[in-house]
mmCIF file of C-alpha atoms in Angstrom:
data_model
loop_
_atom_site.group_PDB
_atom_site.id
_atom_site.type_symbol
_atom_site.label_atom_id
_atom_site.label_comp_id
_atom_site.label_asym_id
_atom_site.label_seq_id
_atom_site.Cartn_x
_atom_site.Cartn_y
_atom_site.Cartn_z
ATOM 1 C CA VAL J 556 42.562 34.129 -12.175
ATOM 2 C CA ALA J 557 40.507 33.934 -8.882
ATOM 3 C CA TYR J 558 37.101 33.526 -10.778
ATOM 4 C CA ASN J 559 38.522 30.865 -12.923
ATOM 5 C CA MET J 560 39.816 29.046 -9.813
ATOM 6 C CA ALA J 561 36.328 29.091 -8.417
ATOM 7 C CA PHE J 562 34.759 27.974 -11.621
ATOM 8 C CA GLU J 563 37.205 25.070 -11.779
ATOM 9 C CA GLU J 564 36.699 24.136 -8.155
ATOM 10 C CA PHE J 565 32.946 23.917 -8.756
ATOM 11 C CA GLY J 566 33.408 22.068 -12.034
ATOM 12 C CA LEU J 567 31.375 24.716 -13.877
ATOM 13 C CA GLN J 568 30.336 23.571 -17.357
ATOM 14 C CA ILE J 569 28.096 24.820 -20.061
ATOM 15 C CA ALA J 570 27.134 22.334 -22.755
ATOM 16 C CA GLY J 571 29.926 20.069 -21.630
ATOM 17 C CA ALA J 572 32.706 22.782 -21.798
ATOM 18 C CA PRO J 573 34.437 24.294 -18.665
ATOM 19 C CA VAL J 574 33.653 27.837 -17.866
ATOM 20 C CA VAL J 575 36.741 29.958 -18.135
ATOM 21 C CA TRP J 576 37.038 33.776 -18.424
ATOM 22 C CA SER J 577 39.844 34.984 -20.807
ATOM 23 C CA LYS J 578 41.745 38.026 -19.734
ATOM 24 C CA GLU J 579 39.988 39.994 -22.516
ATOM 25 C CA TYR J 580 36.621 38.988 -21.431
ATOM 26 C CA TYR J 581 37.362 39.761 -17.683
ATOM 27 C CA SER J 582 38.535 43.213 -18.823
ATOM 28 C CA PHE J 583 35.180 43.651 -20.650
ATOM 29 C CA LEU J 584 33.293 42.563 -17.506
ATOM 30 C CA ALA J 585 35.402 44.738 -15.176
ATOM 31 C CA ASN J 586 34.709 47.802 -17.339
ATOM 32 C CA THR J 587 30.980 47.071 -17.882
ATOM 33 C CA VAL J 588 29.594 45.483 -14.764
ATOM 34 C CA GLY J 589 30.525 46.540 -11.031
ATOM 35 C CA GLY J 590 30.878 43.774 -8.469
ATOM 36 C CA GLY J 591 31.735 40.178 -8.573
ATOM 37 C CA LYS J 592 28.252 38.821 -8.158
ATOM 38 C CA PRO J 593 26.824 41.090 -10.812
ATOM 39 C CA LYS J 594 29.561 40.106 -13.093
ATOM 40 C CA MET J 595 28.676 36.467 -12.733
ATOM 41 C CA ARG J 596 24.982 37.164 -12.900
ATOM 42 C CA TYR J 597 25.495 39.073 -16.249
ATOM 43 C CA HIS J 598 27.758 36.314 -17.568
ATOM 44 C CA PHE J 599 25.281 33.519 -16.928
ATOM 45 C CA THR J 600 21.974 35.427 -17.681
ATOM 46 C CA GLY J 601 22.971 38.525 -19.820
ATOM 47 C CA ILE J 602 21.138 40.583 -17.131
ATOM 48 C CA GLY J 603 22.584 43.399 -15.251
ATOM 49 C CA ALA J 604 24.717 45.442 -17.516
ATOM 50 C CA PRO J 605 24.142 49.216 -17.612
ATOM 51 C CA GLU J 606 21.639 50.401 -20.182
ATOM 52 C CA GLY J 607 23.419 50.979 -23.405
ATOM 53 C CA ALA J 608 26.357 48.787 -22.600
ATOM 54 C CA ARG J 609 27.618 46.674 -25.470
ATOM 55 C CA ASN J 610 27.162 43.014 -25.592
ATOM 56 C CA HIS J 611 30.085 40.396 -25.682
ATOM 57 C CA GLN J 612 30.260 37.222 -27.619
ATOM 58 C CA ASP J 613 31.559 35.375 -24.658
ATOM 59 C CA THR J 614 28.592 36.126 -22.433
ATOM 60 C CA ALA J 615 26.995 32.666 -21.745
ATOM 61 C CA LYS J 616 23.444 33.782 -21.072
ATOM 62 C CA VAL J 617 22.808 30.240 -19.462
ATOM 63 C CA TRP J 618 23.297 28.974 -16.036
ATOM 64 C CA PRO J 619 26.164 26.369 -15.691
ATOM 65 C CA ALA J 620 26.144 22.856 -14.234
ATOM 66 C CA PRO J 621 28.420 22.771 -11.105
ATOM 67 C CA THR J 622 29.558 19.242 -11.929
ATOM 68 C CA ALA J 623 31.814 19.016 -8.804
ATOM 69 C CA ARG J 624 28.986 20.073 -6.575
ATOM 70 C CA GLY J 625 26.123 17.897 -7.575
ATOM 71 C CA GLY J 626 25.865 18.772 -11.183
ATOM 72 C CA ALA J 627 22.319 20.323 -11.139
ATOM 73 C CA VAL J 628 21.798 23.399 -13.514
ATOM 74 C CA PRO J 629 20.104 25.996 -11.452
ATOM 75 C CA ALA J 630 16.387 25.840 -12.261
ATOM 76 C CA ASP J 631 15.642 29.588 -11.761
ATOM 77 C CA GLU J 632 17.090 32.924 -10.822
ATOM 78 C CA ALA J 633 17.016 32.196 -7.064
ATOM 79 C CA ALA J 634 18.879 28.913 -7.515
ATOM 80 C CA GLY J 635 21.304 30.535 -9.943
ATOM 81 C CA MET J 636 22.111 33.455 -7.474
ATOM 82 C CA ALA J 637 22.595 30.944 -4.587
ATOM 83 C CA LEU J 638 25.295 29.360 -6.888
ATOM 84 C CA VAL J 639 26.770 32.779 -7.477
ATOM 85 C CA ASP J 640 26.775 33.453 -3.828
ATOM 86 C CA GLU J 641 28.822 30.198 -3.222
ATOM 87 C CA LEU J 642 31.034 30.968 -6.170
ATOM 88 C CA GLN J 643 31.845 34.580 -4.889
ATOM 89 C CA ASP J 644 32.667 33.245 -1.370
ATOM 90 C CA PHE J 645 35.116 30.776 -2.801
ATOM 91 C CA LYS J 646 36.557 33.295 -5.382
ATOM 92 C CA THR J 647 37.151 35.704 -2.434
ATOM 93 C CA GLU J 648 39.195 33.076 -0.618
ATOM 94 C CA CYS J 649 41.172 32.465 -3.867
ATOM 95 C CA TYR J 650 41.879 36.112 -4.351
ATOM 96 C CA LYS J 651 43.110 36.508 -0.711
ATOM 97 C CA GLN J 652 45.558 33.642 -1.261
ATOM 98 C CA LEU J 653 46.729 35.223 -4.716
ATOM 99 C CA VAL J 654 47.390 38.674 -3.337
ATOM 100 C CA THR J 655 49.655 37.460 -0.539
ATOM 101 C CA LYS J 656 52.071 36.645 -3.437
ATOM 102 C CA ALA J 657 51.588 39.948 -5.119
ATOM 103 C CA GLY J 658 53.929 42.849 -5.237
ATOM 104 C CA PRO J 659 53.250 46.465 -6.195
ATOM 105 C CA ARG J 660 53.457 47.784 -9.674
ATOM 106 C CA PRO J 661 56.718 49.540 -10.395
ATOM 107 C CA GLY J 662 56.698 53.180 -8.956
ATOM 108 C CA VAL J 663 53.470 52.864 -6.914
ATOM 109 C CA LEU J 664 55.107 52.835 -3.511
ATOM 110 C CA ALA J 665 57.497 55.515 -4.324
ATOM 111 C CA LEU J 666 54.646 57.674 -5.581
ATOM 112 C CA MET J 667 52.558 56.920 -2.454
ATOM 113 C CA ASP J 668 55.597 57.684 -0.046
ATOM 114 C CA SER J 669 56.141 61.015 -1.941
ATOM 115 C CA ALA J 670 52.490 61.915 -1.618
ATOM 116 C CA ILE J 671 52.444 61.048 2.144
ATOM 117 C CA ALA J 672 55.499 63.217 2.680
ATOM 118 C CA ALA J 673 54.011 66.187 0.884
ATOM 119 C CA PRO J 674 52.220 68.627 3.093
ATOM 120 C CA GLY J 675 48.508 69.233 1.836
ATOM 121 C CA ILE J 676 48.077 66.043 -0.108
ATOM 122 C CA ALA J 677 45.551 63.548 1.102
ATOM 123 C CA VAL J 678 46.503 59.961 0.274
ATOM 124 C CA GLY J 679 43.891 57.170 0.230
ATOM 125 C CA ILE J 680 43.548 53.553 -1.016
ATOM 126 C CA CYS J 681 40.514 52.509 -2.760
ATOM 127 C CA SER J 682 39.463 48.966 -3.693
ATOM 128 C CA ALA J 683 36.589 47.126 -5.238
ATOM 129 C CA SER J 684 37.502 44.144 -3.279
ATOM 130 C CA THR J 685 35.875 42.783 -0.117
ATOM 131 C CA ARG J 686 37.213 44.086 3.215
ATOM 132 C CA GLY J 687 39.160 40.846 3.557
ATOM 133 C CA GLY J 688 40.709 41.154 0.187
ATOM 134 C CA PHE J 689 41.605 44.765 0.879
ATOM 135 C CA GLU J 690 43.256 43.869 4.032
ATOM 136 C CA LYS J 691 45.352 41.210 2.273
ATOM 137 C CA VAL J 692 46.449 43.655 -0.377
ATOM 138 C CA VAL J 693 47.446 46.252 2.236
ATOM 139 C CA ASP J 694 49.437 43.526 4.143
ATOM 140 C CA ALA J 695 51.200 42.207 1.017
ATOM 141 C CA VAL J 696 51.683 45.237 -1.279
ATOM 142 C CA VAL J 697 51.196 48.511 0.577
ATOM 143 C CA GLY J 698 52.500 47.501 3.988
ATOM 144 C CA GLN J 699 50.854 48.038 7.466
ATOM 145 C CA GLU J 700 53.430 50.763 8.180
ATOM 146 C CA ARG J 701 51.973 53.060 5.617
ATOM 147 C CA LEU J 702 48.418 52.488 6.584
ATOM 148 C CA PRO J 703 48.265 55.000 9.482
ATOM 149 C CA GLN J 704 49.520 57.763 7.181
ATOM 150 C CA VAL J 705 46.689 57.208 4.738
ATOM 151 C CA GLY J 706 43.468 58.951 5.310
#
């Protein structure tokens, strides 16, 4: 959702059509390419997936036109990656807004509390998000009161 919010804000288009990632395509990306910027680079260039990774029909392999930001298609990899940098920054802000409305999945907090209460079990939180995104998740979902008990 946050990627699509960024794509919409920038007015990204390829061949006149808006850039939108389906849930299925995002799942493919999440399980193929690590990190937000590498996901976008892979989508727009086809470069960056691990060797032997399967291809996906929705991979664009062409830089988009940011129609809401001047409309120029990046002329080269450096310009494309500059666009990706801007998209990632905006996507991170969108993500931070979204997670403030999120709740935990059923049973997660009960499991976490049980593990915290059990002697000899180390509990941690791991995230692929930025530090700012991680902090928003902790605030909105886990709760600051649990954080000191997590190692």
